[in-house]
Coordinates of C-alpha atoms in Angstrom, one line a residue:
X27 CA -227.1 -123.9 58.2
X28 CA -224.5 -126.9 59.4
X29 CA -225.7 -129.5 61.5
X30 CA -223.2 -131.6 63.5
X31 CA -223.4 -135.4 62.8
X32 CA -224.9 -137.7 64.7
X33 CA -223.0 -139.7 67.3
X34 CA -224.0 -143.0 64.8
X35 CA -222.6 -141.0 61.7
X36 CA -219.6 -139.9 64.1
X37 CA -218.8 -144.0 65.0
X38 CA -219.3 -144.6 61.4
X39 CA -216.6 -142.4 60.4
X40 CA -214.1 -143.5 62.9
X41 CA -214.4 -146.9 62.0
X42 CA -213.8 -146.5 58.4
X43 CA -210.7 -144.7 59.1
X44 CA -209.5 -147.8 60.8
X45 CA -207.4 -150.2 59.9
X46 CA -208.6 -153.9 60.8
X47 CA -209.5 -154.5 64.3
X48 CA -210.1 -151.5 66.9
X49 CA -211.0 -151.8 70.8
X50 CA -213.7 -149.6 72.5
X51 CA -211.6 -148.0 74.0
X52 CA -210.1 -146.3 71.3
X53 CA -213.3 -144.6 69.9
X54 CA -214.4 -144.2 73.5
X55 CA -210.8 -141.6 74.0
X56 CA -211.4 -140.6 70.3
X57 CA -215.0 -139.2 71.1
X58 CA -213.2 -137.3 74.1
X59 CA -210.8 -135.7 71.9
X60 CA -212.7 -134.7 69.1
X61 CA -216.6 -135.1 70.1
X62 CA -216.7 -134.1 73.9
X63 CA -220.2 -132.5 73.7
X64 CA -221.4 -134.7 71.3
X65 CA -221.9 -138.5 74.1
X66 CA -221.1 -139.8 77.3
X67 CA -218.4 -142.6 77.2
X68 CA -222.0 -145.0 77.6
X69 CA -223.4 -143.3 75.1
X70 CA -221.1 -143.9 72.5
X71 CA -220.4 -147.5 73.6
X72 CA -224.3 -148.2 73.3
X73 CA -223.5 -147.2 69.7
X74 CA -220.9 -149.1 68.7
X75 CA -222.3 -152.2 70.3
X76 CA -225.7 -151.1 67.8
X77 CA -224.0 -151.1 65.1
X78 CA -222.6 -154.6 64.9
X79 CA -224.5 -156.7 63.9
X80 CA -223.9 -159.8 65.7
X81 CA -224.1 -158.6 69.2
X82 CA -226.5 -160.5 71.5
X83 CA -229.4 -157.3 71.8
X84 CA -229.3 -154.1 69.2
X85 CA -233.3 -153.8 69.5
X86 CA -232.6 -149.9 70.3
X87 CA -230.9 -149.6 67.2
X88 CA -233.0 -152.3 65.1
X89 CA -234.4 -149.4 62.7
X90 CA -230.6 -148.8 61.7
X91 CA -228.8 -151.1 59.3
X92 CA -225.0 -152.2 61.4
X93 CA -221.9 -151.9 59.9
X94 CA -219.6 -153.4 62.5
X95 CA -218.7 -156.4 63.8
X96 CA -217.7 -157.7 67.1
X97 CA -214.4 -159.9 67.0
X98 CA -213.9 -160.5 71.1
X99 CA -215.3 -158.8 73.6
X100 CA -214.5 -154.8 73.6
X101 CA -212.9 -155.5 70.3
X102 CA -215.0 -154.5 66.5
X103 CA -214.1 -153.8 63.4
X104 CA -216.1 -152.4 59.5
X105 CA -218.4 -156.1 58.7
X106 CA -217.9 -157.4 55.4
X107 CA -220.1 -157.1 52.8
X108 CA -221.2 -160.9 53.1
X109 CA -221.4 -160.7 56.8
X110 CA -224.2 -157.6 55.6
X111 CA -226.0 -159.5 53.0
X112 CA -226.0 -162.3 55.4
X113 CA -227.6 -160.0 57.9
X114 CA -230.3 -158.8 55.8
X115 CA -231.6 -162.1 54.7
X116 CA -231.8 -163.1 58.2
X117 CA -229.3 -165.8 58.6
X118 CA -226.5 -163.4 60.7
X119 CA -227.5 -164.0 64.1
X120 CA -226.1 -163.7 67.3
X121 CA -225.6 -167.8 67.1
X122 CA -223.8 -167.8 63.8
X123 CA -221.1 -165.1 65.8
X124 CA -218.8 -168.5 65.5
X125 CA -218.8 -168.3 61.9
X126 CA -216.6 -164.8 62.6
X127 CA -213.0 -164.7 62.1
X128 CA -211.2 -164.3 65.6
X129 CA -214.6 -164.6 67.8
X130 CA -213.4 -166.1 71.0
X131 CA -215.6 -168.9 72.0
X132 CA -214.9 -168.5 75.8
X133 CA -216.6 -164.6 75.4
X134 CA -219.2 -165.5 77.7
X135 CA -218.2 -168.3 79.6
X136 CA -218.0 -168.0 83.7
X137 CA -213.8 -167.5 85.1
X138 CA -212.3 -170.7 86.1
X139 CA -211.2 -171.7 89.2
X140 CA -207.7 -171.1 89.8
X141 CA -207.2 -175.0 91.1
X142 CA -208.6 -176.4 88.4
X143 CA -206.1 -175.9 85.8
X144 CA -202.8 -173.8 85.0
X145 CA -203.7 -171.7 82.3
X146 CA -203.6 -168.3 84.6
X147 CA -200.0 -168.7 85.1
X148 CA -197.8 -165.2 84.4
X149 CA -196.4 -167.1 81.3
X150 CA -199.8 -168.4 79.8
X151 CA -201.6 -165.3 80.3
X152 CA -198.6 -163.2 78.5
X153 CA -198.6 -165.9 75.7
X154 CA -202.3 -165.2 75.0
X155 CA -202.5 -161.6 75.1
X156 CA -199.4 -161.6 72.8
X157 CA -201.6 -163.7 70.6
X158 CA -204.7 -162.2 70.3
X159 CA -202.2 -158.8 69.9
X160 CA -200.9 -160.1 67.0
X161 CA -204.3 -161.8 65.4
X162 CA -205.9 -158.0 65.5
X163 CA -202.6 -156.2 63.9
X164 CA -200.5 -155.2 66.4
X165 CA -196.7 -155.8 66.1
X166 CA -194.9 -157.4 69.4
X167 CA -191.9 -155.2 70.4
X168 CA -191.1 -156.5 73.1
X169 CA -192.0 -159.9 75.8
X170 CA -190.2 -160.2 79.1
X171 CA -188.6 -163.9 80.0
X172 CA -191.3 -164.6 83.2
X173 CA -190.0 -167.9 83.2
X174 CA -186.7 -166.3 84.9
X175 CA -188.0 -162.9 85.7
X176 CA -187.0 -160.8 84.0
X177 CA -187.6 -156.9 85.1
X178 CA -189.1 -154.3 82.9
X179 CA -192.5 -154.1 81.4
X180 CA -193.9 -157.4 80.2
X181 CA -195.0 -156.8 76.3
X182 CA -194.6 -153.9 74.6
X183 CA -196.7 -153.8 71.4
X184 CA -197.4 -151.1 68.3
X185 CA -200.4 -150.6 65.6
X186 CA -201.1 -147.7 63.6
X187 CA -198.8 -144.7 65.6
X188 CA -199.8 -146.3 68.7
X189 CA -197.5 -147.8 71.3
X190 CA -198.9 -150.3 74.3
X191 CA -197.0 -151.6 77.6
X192 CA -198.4 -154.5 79.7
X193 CA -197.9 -155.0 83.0
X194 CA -198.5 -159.0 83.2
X195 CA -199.9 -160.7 86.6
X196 CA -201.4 -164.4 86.7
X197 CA -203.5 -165.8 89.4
X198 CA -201.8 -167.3 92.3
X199 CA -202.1 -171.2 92.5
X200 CA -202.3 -172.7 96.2
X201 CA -199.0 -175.1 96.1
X202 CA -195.5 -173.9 95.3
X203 CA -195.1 -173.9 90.6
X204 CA -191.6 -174.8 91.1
X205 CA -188.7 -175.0 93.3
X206 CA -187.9 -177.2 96.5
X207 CA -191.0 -176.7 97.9
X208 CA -192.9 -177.5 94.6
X209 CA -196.5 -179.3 95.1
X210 CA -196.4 -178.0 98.6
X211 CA -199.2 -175.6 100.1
X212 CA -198.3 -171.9 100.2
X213 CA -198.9 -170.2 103.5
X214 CA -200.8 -167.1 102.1
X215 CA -203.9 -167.4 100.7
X216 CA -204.4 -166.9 96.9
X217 CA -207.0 -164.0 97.2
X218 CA -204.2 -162.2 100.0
X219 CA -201.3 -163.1 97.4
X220 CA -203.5 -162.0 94.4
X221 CA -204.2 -158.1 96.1
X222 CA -200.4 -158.1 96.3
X223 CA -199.6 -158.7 92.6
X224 CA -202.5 -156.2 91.7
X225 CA -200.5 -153.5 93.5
X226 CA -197.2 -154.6 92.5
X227 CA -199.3 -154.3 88.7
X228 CA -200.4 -150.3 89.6
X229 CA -196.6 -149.3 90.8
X230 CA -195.1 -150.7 87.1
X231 CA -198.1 -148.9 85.6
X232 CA -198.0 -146.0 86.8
X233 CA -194.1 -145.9 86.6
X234 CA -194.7 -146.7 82.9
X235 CA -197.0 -143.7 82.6
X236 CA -194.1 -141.4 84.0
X237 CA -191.4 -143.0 81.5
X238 CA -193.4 -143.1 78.4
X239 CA -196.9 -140.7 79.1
X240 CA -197.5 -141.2 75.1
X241 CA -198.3 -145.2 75.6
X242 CA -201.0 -146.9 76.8
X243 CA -200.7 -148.1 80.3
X244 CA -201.8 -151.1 81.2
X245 CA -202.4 -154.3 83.6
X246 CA -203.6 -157.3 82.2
X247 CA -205.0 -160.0 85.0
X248 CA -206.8 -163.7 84.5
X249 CA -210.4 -162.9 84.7
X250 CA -210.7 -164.0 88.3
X251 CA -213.5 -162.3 90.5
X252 CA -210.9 -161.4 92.8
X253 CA -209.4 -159.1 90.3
X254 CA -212.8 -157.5 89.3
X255 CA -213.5 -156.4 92.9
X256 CA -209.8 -155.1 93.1
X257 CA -210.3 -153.1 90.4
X258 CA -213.9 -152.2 91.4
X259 CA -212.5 -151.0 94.2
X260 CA -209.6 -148.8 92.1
X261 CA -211.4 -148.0 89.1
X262 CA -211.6 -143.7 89.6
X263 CA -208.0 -143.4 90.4
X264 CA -206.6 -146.1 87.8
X265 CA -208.8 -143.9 85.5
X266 CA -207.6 -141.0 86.2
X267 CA -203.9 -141.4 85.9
X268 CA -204.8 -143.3 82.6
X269 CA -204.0 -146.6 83.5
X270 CA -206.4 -149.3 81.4
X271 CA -207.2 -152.5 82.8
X272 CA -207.9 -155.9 80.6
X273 CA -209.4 -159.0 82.0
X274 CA -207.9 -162.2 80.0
X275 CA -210.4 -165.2 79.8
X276 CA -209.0 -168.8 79.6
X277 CA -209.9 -169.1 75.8
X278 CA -207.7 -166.0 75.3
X279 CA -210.6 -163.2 75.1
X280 CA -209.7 -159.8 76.2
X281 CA -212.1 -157.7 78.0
X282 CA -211.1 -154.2 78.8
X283 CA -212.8 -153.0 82.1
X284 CA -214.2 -149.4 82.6

């Protein structure tokens, strides 16, 4: 008599049909196609983050040997067979995560204040995701000019079949960027200005959804704990018109939310 496989044997086999890097999320709508009985979208995130091997806590999976390893945040891919042997003599731990090619070191470091520096500008915040696209295989299409505005979806980027469009918003700064008014005050409030932009984000989305249903939809925000509790607040709807939200940190890590 068959047995199915496990949901650990099921992640195993989808990440050595991969190709370099992967997000979650990917295995996440792969177990929804293919494995809908088999885990809850926790479920199967509990797994993944047990099977690599230098993620902060795997106790509930410390009988099982990994075979991942985590890159950035919501980002893994198969470990290396010295990354392994490294493991099993004890010297892979959590700590030595630096020692990873592509780890962000901001992973777990607290947002920055939007006054304290520029680096959640429209144009910075493209530039990284762009980056860390490119570092984990994908191929940049396409990058709109934010420097003059240009309309249209801001990066456009393929891997492996799979198309993604990113809708690109920075945090808003309290003086005027540019301009005759530059280094004077603005007279709305960066939090006001910010829910603004995070609709004007969901309108190109979701138009995006309608023009090309076949690509990943997304809007991709400086990790600000303004945008968190807009998204909080829009999280079932975004999700169910398929519309992914990522969470940039200053040292370029991507976190996808949901």
């Amino acid at each position: 008599m068959s047995t199915q496989p496990s949901v650990w044997d099921l992640v195993g086999q989808f990440a050595a049909a991969q190709r370099g890097t992967w997000k979650q999320e990917e295995i996440v709508s792969w177990f929804r196609r293919h494995a809908p009985e088999q885990a809850k979208d926790s479920t199967v995130r509990a797994h993944v983050r047990g099977a690599a091997w230098n993620v902060g806590d795997r106790s509930q999976f410390s009988g099982r040997e990994p075979f991942l390893t985590r890159v950035d945040t919501g980002w893994f891919r198969l470990a290396t067979e010295e990354e392994l042997a490294r493991w099993r003599e004890g010297a892979a731990t959590p700590a030595a995560a630096s020692e990873v090619p592509m780890v962000a070191q901001a992973i777990d470091e607290p947002p920055v204040e939007a006054d304290r520096t520029d680096w959640h500008t429209e144009e910075n915040i493209q530039r990284l995701i762009v980056e860390r696209l490119r570092s984990t295989g994908w191929t940049i299409v396409r990058t709109a000019n934010t420097a003059t505005g240009e309309t249209g979806i801001d990066v456009v980027a393929e891997r492996n079949g799979e198309t993604v469009g990113i809708e690109v918003k920075g945090y808003p700064s309290k003086t005027y960027a540019r301009g005759a008014k530059k280094g004077q005050p603005k007279r709305t409030a960066p939090s006001t200005q910010a829910a603004h932009w995070f609709s004007h984000a969901i309108l190109a989305a979701m138009k995006l959804r309608v023009a090309q249903p076949s690509w990943q939809s997304v809007m991709a925000f400086p990790d600000f704990p303004r945008y968190r509790r807009l998204y909080a607040a829009t999280a079932a709807p975004l999700a169910a018109a398929g519309i992914e939200v990522w969470l940039v940190s200053q040292g370029g890590a991507i976190e996808p939310l949901g």
